[in-house]
């Protein structure tokens, strides 16, 4: 499949540039964007350094005032128009997402579909009730309003670049915040240029959204910038910890959406074909490069061999290759460095006694769907987020053991429980110390309507999506009104 240089994403407009109040060159220069499947350069964009971030934040702060005063119905109209435009141009945009982030077609399609859903959800937030009347301790009127923070800095990762950027940007905009957004420098088109073009065409006032691709240095510049009030960060625990440290020191609100090592618990009464399919989808979708990926398949020892046989059969039929050329199940891993990390984790498991049943090999960046059994605590494969297509099977002998193995994780993002007995699965779900549990589904579930996130190294207690958005992207302002000023004791 070739990139179509259609009208909507005409690169004449943005090539070598970033999106400030308009498409402009950055002080820090340009970066090339490469297709991870082939290494081919597909575009170049403006890259931001500290000076570019400061420029963007100062402009955004000015633009934010009028945006916050705009009628909520008008903000909602622009967000709805943005959703329409994303859907209408999906056919042109999908090949860009596929090539830039190594996505198979269905995954790129999910980004368009969910991106538009997040925008529509944000449109509905714009017109939500925004405060409450509160009791007074004397004869006055007391009310508290939810107000925007001001400028929100958004930092997003490479894996679902469009959706994970839009979910913060759209929610922040809905309430009258301006946004400075820094997509990952490996995916600045899906995570940045497309979004800028959509909002430009949707009629967002100039300056309200500034998009500057860049690396950790640009992200850290956002965390210190006095014009930015909040950082909404999606990425690794390591990056998030650094962001929290710097932004905290500069008195900013910080929202962290970080990694996961997510258990899929398969009980002994599960349908094995369905459980194998859930395991494969959860572990291998987008080459396992998903925060909610099924990182551990915890299976009752009574059915472990039978489930393992079915999963191995499935994995050995999944093809890996360039998704833009062939219909494959798995595309490329994002970088050579990440391929090495996957290899190291698989080798560590085997050296410590796990069995490599299929895969464990790669052709360049195309890593084969891999199944390890006998994965145990003490192995990196048991404890770490792999971000590669590796299904790790571990066994348990009691429900309490399955719960303990899940809760002992450093992470706490998502879990799944598969059982024919919903009551039994639900009892386990209630015991799991994670942010999201799916009964009779694998762990990869997202969308705009539910509060997304989890404890420990998965986040800092914030959530994103659904009812959480109003909590995160606005703050309180208390206003009290007396009929007339009265004297005080002195
Ligand atoms: P990463 O932390 O290296 O990078 C994510 C973003 O943060 C990028 O834009 C990067 O440039 C920026 N960044 C990195 N270090 C920074 C710093 N010191 N200061 C400011 N910005 C910095 O993450 P990654 O490896 O590219 O992405 C994968 C990780 O993201 C995984 O751990 C995955 O689980 C996580 N993730 C979480 C969610 C979620 O919603 N919880 C969703 C997707 C991915």
Short mmCIF file of C-alpha atoms and ligand atoms in Angstrom, two decimals:
data_model
loop_
_atom_site.label_atom_id
_atom_site.label_comp_id
_atom_site.label_asym_id
_atom_site.label_seq_id
_atom_site.Cartn_x
_atom_site.Cartn_y
_atom_site.Cartn_z
CA UNK A 1 0.00 0.00 0.00
CA UNK A 2 1.36 3.41 -0.91
CA UNK A 3 0.86 6.67 0.91
CA UNK A 4 -1.70 8.70 -1.00
CA UNK A 5 -0.72 12.34 -1.04
CA UNK A 6 -4.33 13.41 -1.13
CA UNK A 7 -5.60 16.90 -0.49
CA UNK A 8 -6.31 16.63 3.19
CA UNK A 9 -2.81 15.74 4.36
CA UNK A 10 -1.04 17.50 1.50
CA UNK A 11 2.56 17.56 2.74
CA UNK A 12 3.29 20.85 0.97
CA UNK A 13 1.64 22.54 3.91
CA UNK A 14 3.50 20.85 6.79
CA UNK A 15 6.67 19.20 5.50
CA UNK A 16 9.60 20.38 7.67
CA UNK A 17 7.28 22.39 9.93
CA UNK A 18 5.44 22.23 13.25
CA UNK A 19 2.01 23.65 14.12
CA UNK A 20 2.09 26.85 16.14
CA UNK A 21 -0.54 29.52 15.45
CA UNK A 22 0.25 28.42 11.90
CA UNK A 23 2.59 25.96 10.16
CA UNK A 24 6.06 27.29 10.91
CA UNK A 25 9.66 26.15 10.92
CA UNK A 26 11.13 25.39 14.34
CA UNK A 27 14.31 26.82 15.81
CA UNK A 28 15.58 23.26 16.46
CA UNK A 29 15.34 22.15 12.80
CA UNK A 30 13.79 19.06 11.23
CA UNK A 31 13.67 15.30 11.82
CA UNK A 32 13.07 12.56 9.31
CA UNK A 33 10.23 10.16 9.87
CA UNK A 34 10.96 6.56 8.89
CA UNK A 35 8.80 3.54 8.22
CA UNK A 36 9.86 0.94 10.83
CA UNK A 37 9.07 -1.88 8.36
CA UNK A 38 11.51 -0.72 5.67
CA UNK A 39 13.62 2.06 7.15
CA UNK A 40 12.46 4.30 4.29
CA UNK A 41 12.09 8.00 5.02
CA UNK A 42 8.43 8.92 4.54
CA UNK A 43 8.49 12.61 5.55
CA UNK A 44 10.28 15.24 7.57
CA UNK A 45 8.73 17.48 10.21
CA UNK A 46 9.82 20.39 12.34
CA UNK A 47 11.30 19.27 15.65
CA UNK A 48 11.03 21.34 18.80
CA UNK A 49 13.62 22.31 21.37
CA UNK A 50 13.27 24.41 24.49
CA UNK A 51 12.88 27.71 22.61
CA UNK A 52 10.11 26.27 20.41
CA UNK A 53 8.24 24.95 23.43
CA UNK A 54 8.48 28.31 25.19
CA UNK A 55 7.19 30.05 22.06
CA UNK A 56 4.28 27.61 21.75
CA UNK A 57 3.34 27.85 25.43
CA UNK A 58 3.38 31.65 25.42
CA UNK A 59 1.13 31.78 22.34
CA UNK A 60 -1.19 29.15 23.77
CA UNK A 61 -1.59 31.06 27.01
CA UNK A 62 -2.75 34.14 25.14
CA UNK A 63 -5.16 32.17 22.93
CA UNK A 64 -6.62 30.26 25.89
CA UNK A 65 -8.50 33.23 27.36
CA UNK A 66 -10.85 33.72 24.41
CA UNK A 67 -11.22 29.95 23.93
CA UNK A 68 -12.37 29.54 27.55
CA UNK A 69 -14.89 32.38 27.10
CA UNK A 70 -16.34 30.87 23.93
CA UNK A 71 -19.80 29.35 24.33
CA UNK A 72 -19.57 25.67 25.30
CA UNK A 73 -21.91 24.86 22.41
CA UNK A 74 -19.39 26.41 20.03
CA UNK A 75 -16.49 24.42 21.50
CA UNK A 76 -18.66 21.31 21.18
CA UNK A 77 -19.43 22.13 17.55
CA UNK A 78 -15.72 22.37 16.70
CA UNK A 79 -14.94 19.07 18.45
CA UNK A 80 -17.82 17.34 16.63
CA UNK A 81 -16.64 18.75 13.31
CA UNK A 82 -13.15 17.42 14.08
CA UNK A 83 -14.64 13.94 14.64
CA UNK A 84 -16.49 14.14 11.31
CA UNK A 85 -13.33 15.18 9.49
CA UNK A 86 -11.30 12.36 11.00
CA UNK A 87 -13.88 9.81 9.91
CA UNK A 88 -14.35 11.34 6.46
CA UNK A 89 -10.60 11.30 5.77
CA UNK A 90 -9.91 7.92 7.38
CA UNK A 91 -9.14 6.16 4.09
CA UNK A 92 -6.41 8.68 3.31
CA UNK A 93 -5.01 8.76 6.84
CA UNK A 94 -4.87 5.01 7.60
CA UNK A 95 -1.85 4.33 5.32
CA UNK A 96 0.11 7.03 7.11
CA UNK A 97 -0.62 5.42 10.49
CA UNK A 98 0.27 1.99 9.11
CA UNK A 99 3.60 3.10 7.71
CA UNK A 100 4.70 5.41 10.48
CA UNK A 101 3.90 3.16 13.44
CA UNK A 102 4.13 -0.29 11.80
CA UNK A 103 0.42 -0.96 12.23
CA UNK A 104 -1.67 -3.60 10.52
CA UNK A 105 -4.74 -2.19 8.78
CA UNK A 106 -7.31 -3.08 11.50
CA UNK A 107 -5.21 -1.41 14.20
CA UNK A 108 -4.85 1.77 12.14
CA UNK A 109 -8.63 1.64 11.58
CA UNK A 110 -9.19 1.41 15.34
CA UNK A 111 -7.13 4.58 15.76
CA UNK A 112 -9.41 6.49 13.39
CA UNK A 113 -12.59 5.05 14.92
CA UNK A 114 -11.53 5.65 18.53
CA UNK A 115 -9.94 9.01 17.73
CA UNK A 116 -13.31 10.21 16.42
CA UNK A 117 -15.11 8.70 19.44
CA UNK A 118 -12.81 10.56 21.83
CA UNK A 119 -13.55 13.80 19.98
CA UNK A 120 -17.32 13.22 20.17
CA UNK A 121 -17.04 12.36 23.84
CA UNK A 122 -15.11 15.60 24.38
CA UNK A 123 -17.84 17.50 22.53
CA UNK A 124 -20.35 16.15 25.05
CA UNK A 125 -18.08 17.16 27.95
CA UNK A 126 -18.04 20.75 26.74
CA UNK A 127 -21.72 21.10 27.62
CA UNK A 128 -21.72 19.11 30.88
CA UNK A 129 -22.83 20.82 34.14
CA UNK A 130 -19.78 22.62 35.46
CA UNK A 131 -20.29 23.25 39.14
CA UNK A 132 -22.50 23.21 42.21
CA UNK A 133 -24.22 25.40 44.74
CA UNK A 134 -22.66 24.76 48.12
CA UNK A 135 -23.90 25.51 51.66
CA UNK A 136 -22.83 28.79 53.22
CA UNK A 137 -21.85 29.53 56.82
CA UNK A 138 -23.63 32.87 56.70
CA UNK A 139 -26.18 34.56 54.55
CA UNK A 140 -24.44 34.49 51.22
CA UNK A 141 -24.57 32.61 47.95
CA UNK A 142 -21.78 30.12 47.54
CA UNK A 143 -21.00 28.32 44.36
CA UNK A 144 -18.09 26.37 43.00
CA UNK A 145 -17.32 26.17 39.31
CA UNK A 146 -15.10 23.81 37.38
CA UNK A 147 -12.67 25.97 35.42
CA UNK A 148 -9.93 25.09 32.95
CA UNK A 149 -6.33 24.85 34.19
CA UNK A 150 -5.08 27.16 31.42
CA UNK A 151 -2.52 25.56 29.10
CA UNK A 152 -2.24 21.76 29.25
CA UNK A 153 0.96 20.13 28.01
CA UNK A 154 0.29 16.74 26.38
CA UNK A 155 3.08 14.19 25.86
CA UNK A 156 2.24 10.98 23.98
CA UNK A 157 3.95 7.71 22.96
CA UNK A 158 4.53 5.96 19.62
CA UNK A 159 2.33 2.91 19.93
CA UNK A 160 -1.20 4.29 19.44
CA UNK A 161 -0.04 7.78 18.51
CA UNK A 162 -3.31 9.19 17.20
CA UNK A 163 -5.71 7.93 19.87
CA UNK A 164 -3.38 8.53 22.81
CA UNK A 165 -2.75 12.10 21.72
CA UNK A 166 -6.39 12.86 20.90
CA UNK A 167 -7.75 11.48 24.17
CA UNK A 168 -5.84 14.13 26.16
CA UNK A 169 -6.01 16.95 23.61
CA UNK A 170 -9.76 16.73 22.98
CA UNK A 171 -10.71 16.46 26.66
CA UNK A 172 -8.45 19.39 27.56
CA UNK A 173 -9.89 21.54 24.76
CA UNK A 174 -13.48 20.70 25.69
CA UNK A 175 -13.29 22.57 28.98
CA UNK A 176 -11.54 25.64 27.57
CA UNK A 177 -7.90 24.72 28.08
CA UNK A 178 -5.36 25.49 25.37
CA UNK A 179 -2.92 22.69 24.54
CA UNK A 180 0.77 22.38 23.75
CA UNK A 181 1.25 18.87 22.45
CA UNK A 182 4.49 16.95 21.95
CA UNK A 183 4.09 13.68 20.05
CA UNK A 184 6.85 11.07 20.09
CA UNK A 185 9.46 12.04 17.48
CA UNK A 186 9.08 8.58 15.85
CA UNK A 187 5.38 9.14 15.17
CA UNK A 188 4.90 12.88 14.67
CA UNK A 189 2.49 12.51 11.75
CA UNK A 190 -0.12 10.18 13.30
CA UNK A 191 0.47 11.72 16.73
CA UNK A 192 0.66 15.32 15.61
CA UNK A 193 0.38 16.49 12.00
CA UNK A 194 -2.92 14.67 11.35
CA UNK A 195 -4.43 16.10 14.54
CA UNK A 196 -3.26 19.62 13.70
CA UNK A 197 -4.78 19.37 10.19
CA UNK A 198 -8.07 18.08 11.61
CA UNK A 199 -8.46 20.91 14.11
CA UNK A 200 -7.24 23.47 11.60
CA UNK A 201 -10.02 22.43 9.20
CA UNK A 202 -12.57 22.13 12.02
CA UNK A 203 -12.15 25.85 12.76
CA UNK A 204 -10.27 25.76 16.07
CA UNK A 205 -9.09 29.33 16.74
CA UNK A 206 -5.43 29.87 15.94
CA UNK A 207 -3.00 29.35 18.80
CA UNK A 208 -5.32 27.23 20.96
CA UNK A 209 -3.58 24.02 19.89
CA UNK A 210 0.16 24.00 19.30
CA UNK A 211 1.83 20.78 18.16
CA UNK A 212 5.60 20.47 18.35
CA UNK A 213 7.15 17.04 17.79
CA UNK A 214 10.25 16.42 19.89
CA UNK A 215 12.15 14.20 22.25
CA UNK A 216 12.61 14.06 26.02
CA UNK A 217 14.31 17.48 26.02
CA UNK A 218 11.21 19.13 24.55
CA UNK A 219 9.04 17.21 27.02
CA UNK A 220 11.16 18.38 29.93
CA UNK A 221 10.94 21.96 28.66
CA UNK A 222 7.14 21.62 28.91
CA UNK A 223 7.47 20.46 32.52
CA UNK A 224 9.34 23.63 33.52
CA UNK A 225 7.46 26.17 31.40
CA UNK A 226 5.65 28.78 33.52
CA UNK A 227 2.86 29.12 30.95
CA UNK A 228 1.89 25.44 31.22
CA UNK A 229 -0.32 24.52 34.19
CA UNK A 230 -0.78 20.77 33.76
CA UNK A 231 1.06 17.90 32.07
CA UNK A 232 -0.93 14.98 30.68
CA UNK A 233 1.67 12.27 30.05
CA UNK A 234 1.21 8.88 28.42
CA UNK A 235 4.32 6.70 28.21
CA UNK A 236 6.71 4.56 30.18
CA UNK A 237 7.06 4.45 33.95
CA UNK A 238 10.61 5.70 33.54
CA UNK A 239 9.57 8.73 31.47
CA UNK A 240 6.57 9.36 33.73
CA UNK A 241 8.70 9.35 36.86
CA UNK A 242 11.02 11.97 35.37
CA UNK A 243 8.08 14.09 34.21
CA UNK A 244 6.46 13.90 37.65
CA UNK A 245 9.68 14.92 39.33
CA UNK A 246 10.30 17.97 37.14
CA UNK A 247 6.69 19.10 36.77
CA UNK A 248 6.06 18.60 40.50
CA UNK A 249 9.00 20.80 41.28
CA UNK A 250 7.43 23.46 39.09
CA UNK A 251 3.99 23.21 40.79
CA UNK A 252 2.12 21.66 37.88
CA UNK A 253 -0.70 19.19 38.02
CA UNK A 254 0.57 15.90 36.54
CA UNK A 255 -1.53 13.15 35.01
CA UNK A 256 0.41 9.94 34.33
CA UNK A 257 -0.85 7.08 32.15
CA UNK A 258 1.96 4.54 32.21
CA UNK A 259 2.79 0.92 31.50
CA UNK A 260 1.28 -2.41 32.49
CA UNK A 261 2.06 -6.07 33.07
CA UNK A 262 -1.48 -7.28 32.71
CA UNK A 263 -2.73 -10.70 33.81
CA UNK A 264 -5.31 -12.70 31.95
CA UNK A 265 -6.57 -15.26 34.49
CA UNK A 266 -8.02 -18.38 32.88
CA UNK A 267 -10.07 -20.53 35.25
CA UNK A 268 -10.45 -24.28 34.91
CA UNK A 269 -14.02 -24.07 33.56
CA UNK A 270 -13.09 -21.78 30.64
CA UNK A 271 -13.80 -22.67 27.01
CA UNK A 272 -10.26 -23.43 25.83
CA UNK A 273 -10.66 -22.31 22.22
CA UNK A 274 -12.07 -18.97 23.34
CA UNK A 275 -9.39 -18.61 26.01
CA UNK A 276 -6.65 -19.32 23.45
CA UNK A 277 -8.09 -16.72 21.10
CA UNK A 278 -8.28 -14.15 23.91
CA UNK A 279 -4.71 -14.93 24.94
CA UNK A 280 -3.40 -14.53 21.39
CA UNK A 281 -5.25 -11.27 20.72
CA UNK A 282 -4.23 -9.78 24.07
CA UNK A 283 -0.56 -10.77 23.71
CA UNK A 284 0.08 -10.26 19.99
CA UNK A 285 -2.08 -7.32 18.82
CA UNK A 286 0.22 -4.57 17.52
CA UNK A 287 3.18 -6.86 18.25
CA UNK A 288 2.41 -6.60 21.98
CA UNK A 289 3.28 -2.89 21.94
CA UNK A 290 0.22 -1.87 23.98
CA UNK A 291 0.12 -0.75 27.60
CA UNK A 292 -2.89 -3.03 28.16
CA UNK A 293 -1.31 -6.02 26.37
CA UNK A 294 -1.82 -9.38 28.06
CA UNK A 295 1.59 -9.66 29.70
CA UNK A 296 0.88 -12.81 31.69
CA UNK A 297 -1.49 -15.65 30.92
CA UNK A 298 -2.22 -17.09 34.36
CA UNK A 299 -3.89 -20.42 33.80
CA UNK A 300 -5.19 -23.04 36.19
CA UNK A 301 -2.63 -25.86 36.21
CA UNK A 302 -5.38 -28.40 35.44
CA UNK A 303 -5.93 -26.94 31.95
CA UNK A 304 -2.51 -25.38 31.32
CA UNK A 305 -1.22 -28.02 28.88
CA UNK A 306 -4.40 -28.03 26.80
CA UNK A 307 -4.54 -24.21 26.59
CA UNK A 308 -0.83 -24.00 25.79
CA UNK A 309 -1.18 -26.46 22.88
CA UNK A 310 -3.98 -24.36 21.39
CA UNK A 311 -2.09 -21.09 21.84
CA UNK A 312 1.07 -22.49 20.27
CA UNK A 313 -0.96 -23.70 17.26
CA UNK A 314 -2.41 -20.21 16.87
CA UNK A 315 0.92 -18.42 17.28
CA UNK A 316 2.66 -20.61 14.72
CA UNK A 317 0.13 -19.52 12.08
CA UNK A 318 0.46 -15.77 12.68
CA UNK A 319 2.56 -14.11 9.99
CA UNK A 320 4.87 -11.16 10.57
CA UNK A 321 5.85 -8.74 7.79
CA UNK A 322 5.39 -5.33 6.23
CA UNK A 323 1.67 -4.52 6.72
CA UNK A 324 1.74 -2.05 3.83
CA UNK A 325 2.69 -4.83 1.38
CA UNK A 326 0.94 -7.93 2.68
CA UNK A 327 -1.96 -8.89 4.88
CA UNK A 328 -0.04 -9.92 8.00
CA UNK A 329 -1.02 -10.37 11.65
CA UNK A 330 2.10 -8.72 13.05
CA UNK A 331 3.95 -5.69 11.72
CA UNK A 332 7.42 -4.47 12.69
CA UNK A 333 8.70 -3.63 16.17
CA UNK A 334 9.25 0.12 16.45
CA UNK A 335 13.08 0.03 16.71
CA UNK A 336 16.11 -2.27 16.59
CA UNK A 337 16.81 -1.42 20.23
CA UNK A 338 13.36 -2.69 21.22
CA UNK A 339 13.94 -5.95 19.29
CA UNK A 340 17.09 -6.46 21.36
CA UNK A 341 15.19 -5.90 24.60
CA UNK A 342 12.58 -8.49 23.60
CA UNK A 343 15.32 -10.99 22.78
CA UNK A 344 17.04 -10.36 26.09
CA UNK A 345 13.82 -10.96 28.04
CA UNK A 346 13.04 -14.18 26.15
CA UNK A 347 16.63 -15.46 26.63
CA UNK A 348 16.52 -14.61 30.34
CA UNK A 349 13.33 -16.66 30.73
CA UNK A 350 14.77 -19.66 28.90
CA UNK A 351 18.01 -19.46 30.92
CA UNK A 352 15.93 -19.55 34.11
CA UNK A 353 13.90 -22.58 33.07
CA UNK A 354 10.97 -21.36 30.93
CA UNK A 355 10.19 -23.31 27.74
CA UNK A 356 10.29 -21.53 24.39
CA UNK A 357 7.53 -23.32 22.49
CA UNK A 358 7.32 -21.23 19.33
CA UNK A 359 8.91 -18.01 18.03
CA UNK A 360 11.77 -16.33 19.84
CA UNK A 361 13.21 -15.43 16.43
CA UNK A 362 13.17 -12.30 14.34
CA UNK A 363 13.90 -11.23 10.81
CA UNK A 364 15.14 -7.69 11.28
CA UNK A 365 12.34 -5.88 13.07
CA UNK A 366 9.76 -8.59 12.37
CA UNK A 367 9.55 -10.56 15.59
CA UNK A 368 7.70 -13.88 15.41
CA UNK A 369 4.71 -14.53 17.66
CA UNK A 370 6.34 -16.21 20.64
CA UNK A 371 5.00 -18.47 23.39
CA UNK A 372 6.88 -19.15 26.63
CA UNK A 373 5.53 -21.59 29.21
CA UNK A 374 6.70 -22.15 32.76
CA UNK A 375 7.18 -18.41 33.30
CA UNK A 376 7.77 -17.70 36.98
CA UNK A 377 8.50 -14.85 39.40
CA UNK A 378 12.19 -13.96 39.20
CA UNK A 379 12.17 -14.07 35.40
CA UNK A 380 12.10 -10.73 33.57
CA UNK A 381 9.29 -12.14 31.40
CA UNK A 382 7.15 -12.51 34.53
CA UNK A 383 7.89 -9.11 35.95
CA UNK A 384 8.57 -6.64 33.14
CA UNK A 385 6.46 -5.07 30.46
CA UNK A 386 7.94 -6.64 27.30
CA UNK A 387 6.37 -4.50 24.54
CA UNK A 388 6.87 -7.34 22.10
CA UNK A 389 4.77 -10.30 20.81
CA UNK A 390 5.55 -12.70 23.64
CA UNK A 391 2.80 -14.72 25.33
CA UNK A 392 4.02 -15.68 28.83
CA UNK A 393 2.19 -18.64 30.39
CA UNK A 394 2.31 -19.13 34.15
CA UNK A 395 0.20 -21.51 36.20
CA UNK A 396 -1.70 -21.33 39.48
CA UNK A 397 -3.22 -23.99 41.68
CA UNK A 398 -5.85 -21.87 43.50
CA UNK A 399 -7.83 -18.69 42.93
CA UNK A 400 -5.96 -17.08 45.84
CA UNK A 401 -2.65 -17.81 44.13
CA UNK A 402 -3.87 -16.24 40.86
CA UNK A 403 -4.95 -13.14 42.78
CA UNK A 404 -1.65 -12.91 44.66
CA UNK A 405 0.44 -13.34 41.48
CA UNK A 406 -1.51 -10.49 39.87
CA UNK A 407 -1.40 -8.19 42.87
CA UNK A 408 2.33 -8.68 43.47
CA UNK A 409 3.12 -6.93 40.18
CA UNK A 410 4.85 -3.55 40.14
CA UNK A 411 2.15 -2.48 37.70
CA UNK A 412 -1.63 -2.39 38.11
CA UNK A 413 -3.18 -1.32 34.84
CA UNK A 414 -5.56 -4.01 33.53
CA UNK A 415 -6.56 -7.65 34.03
CA UNK A 416 -8.97 -10.15 32.54
CA UNK A 417 -10.71 -13.19 34.04
CA UNK A 418 -12.18 -15.92 31.83
CA UNK A 419 -14.63 -18.39 33.32
CA UNK A 420 -17.98 -20.00 32.59
CA UNK A 421 -19.07 -18.89 36.07
CA UNK A 422 -19.52 -15.11 36.12
CA UNK A 423 -20.03 -14.99 39.88
CA UNK A 424 -16.71 -16.73 40.46
CA UNK A 425 -14.91 -14.49 37.94
CA UNK A 426 -16.45 -11.38 39.46
CA UNK A 427 -15.33 -12.36 42.97
CA UNK A 428 -11.77 -12.61 41.66
CA UNK A 429 -12.13 -9.33 39.74
CA UNK A 430 -13.09 -7.56 42.96
CA UNK A 431 -9.90 -8.83 44.66
CA UNK A 432 -7.49 -7.61 41.97
CA UNK A 433 -5.57 -4.43 42.75
CA UNK A 434 -5.73 -3.04 39.23
CA UNK A 435 -7.46 -0.08 37.62
CA UNK A 436 -9.47 -2.06 35.05
CA UNK A 437 -10.76 -5.65 35.00
CA UNK A 438 -12.61 -7.35 32.19
CA UNK A 439 -14.66 -10.44 32.99
CA UNK A 440 -14.68 -12.82 30.05
CA UNK A 441 -12.36 -10.71 27.96
CA UNK A 442 -8.64 -10.26 27.52
CA UNK A 443 -6.89 -7.15 28.78
CA UNK A 444 -6.87 -4.84 25.73
CA UNK A 445 -9.97 -2.70 26.15
CA UNK A 446 -10.09 1.06 25.84
CA UNK A 447 -12.43 3.81 24.76
CA UNK A 448 -13.66 7.26 25.67
CA UNK A 449 -16.40 6.44 28.17
CA UNK A 450 -14.62 4.62 31.00
CA UNK A 451 -12.03 5.97 33.45
CA UNK A 452 -8.74 4.49 32.23
CA UNK A 453 -5.61 3.98 34.33
CA UNK A 454 -4.17 2.03 37.22
CA UNK A 455 -2.10 2.13 40.40
CA UNK A 456 1.60 1.63 41.24
CA UNK A 457 3.93 2.00 38.23
CA UNK A 458 0.88 2.31 35.93
CA UNK A 459 0.07 5.84 37.07
CA UNK A 460 -0.14 8.37 39.86
CA UNK A 461 -3.78 7.97 40.88
CA UNK A 462 -5.21 9.96 38.00
CA UNK A 463 -7.52 8.48 35.35
CA UNK A 464 -8.41 9.50 31.81
CA UNK A 465 -11.70 9.10 29.98
CA UNK A 466 -15.39 9.21 30.86
CA UNK A 467 -16.23 10.80 34.20
CA UNK A 468 -12.52 11.23 35.03
CA UNK A 469 -11.98 13.88 32.37
CA UNK A 470 -13.83 16.60 34.22
CA UNK A 471 -11.82 15.83 37.38
CA UNK A 472 -8.49 15.89 35.57
CA UNK A 473 -8.81 18.66 33.00
CA UNK A 474 -10.58 21.23 35.20
CA UNK A 475 -10.08 22.53 38.70
CA UNK A 476 -12.36 24.20 41.26
CA UNK A 477 -13.04 27.89 41.65
CA UNK A 478 -15.13 28.89 44.70
CA UNK A 479 -17.11 32.10 44.39
CA UNK A 480 -19.10 33.56 47.28
CA UNK A 481 -21.47 36.52 47.02
CA UNK A 482 -22.87 38.61 49.88
CA UNK A 483 -25.72 41.03 49.15
CA UNK A 484 -23.58 43.82 50.57
CA UNK A 485 -20.23 44.08 52.29
CA UNK A 486 -20.48 44.09 56.14
CA UNK A 487 -17.94 45.18 58.76
CA UNK A 488 -15.64 42.69 60.53
CA UNK A 489 -14.52 42.83 64.23
CA UNK A 490 -11.57 45.07 63.31
P1 LIG B 1 8.50 6.83 26.70
O1 LIG B 1 8.20 7.17 28.11
O2 LIG B 1 9.90 6.56 26.33
O3 LIG B 1 7.99 8.00 25.72
C1 LIG B 1 6.66 8.49 25.75
C2 LIG B 1 6.68 9.97 25.46
O4 LIG B 1 7.37 10.64 26.51
C3 LIG B 1 7.42 10.35 24.18
O5 LIG B 1 6.77 11.45 23.60
C4 LIG B 1 8.79 10.74 24.69
O6 LIG B 1 9.47 11.62 23.81
C5 LIG B 1 8.43 11.41 26.00
N1 LIG B 1 9.47 11.41 27.01
C6 LIG B 1 10.35 10.42 27.30
N2 LIG B 1 11.14 10.79 28.33
C7 LIG B 1 10.73 12.02 28.71
C8 LIG B 1 11.16 12.95 29.72
N3 LIG B 1 12.19 12.68 30.53
N4 LIG B 1 10.52 14.13 29.83
C9 LIG B 1 9.49 14.42 29.02
N5 LIG B 1 9.05 13.61 28.02
C10 LIG B 1 9.67 12.41 27.88
O7 LIG B 1 7.56 5.61 26.34
P2 LIG B 1 7.64 4.66 25.08
O8 LIG B 1 8.55 3.54 25.40
O9 LIG B 1 7.86 5.40 23.85
O10 LIG B 1 6.12 4.16 25.06
C11 LIG B 1 5.74 2.96 25.56
C12 LIG B 1 5.33 3.06 27.02
O11 LIG B 1 4.14 3.83 27.11
C13 LIG B 1 5.00 1.72 27.59
O12 LIG B 1 5.50 1.64 28.90
C14 LIG B 1 3.50 1.70 27.56
O13 LIG B 1 2.92 0.81 28.48
C15 LIG B 1 3.18 3.11 27.87
N6 LIG B 1 1.82 3.43 27.44
C16 LIG B 1 0.88 3.71 28.38
C17 LIG B 1 -0.43 3.95 27.99
C18 LIG B 1 -1.52 4.24 28.99
O14 LIG B 1 -2.54 4.78 28.60
N7 LIG B 1 -1.36 3.88 30.25
C19 LIG B 1 -0.76 3.91 26.64
C20 LIG B 1 0.24 3.63 25.72
C21 LIG B 1 1.53 3.40 26.13
#
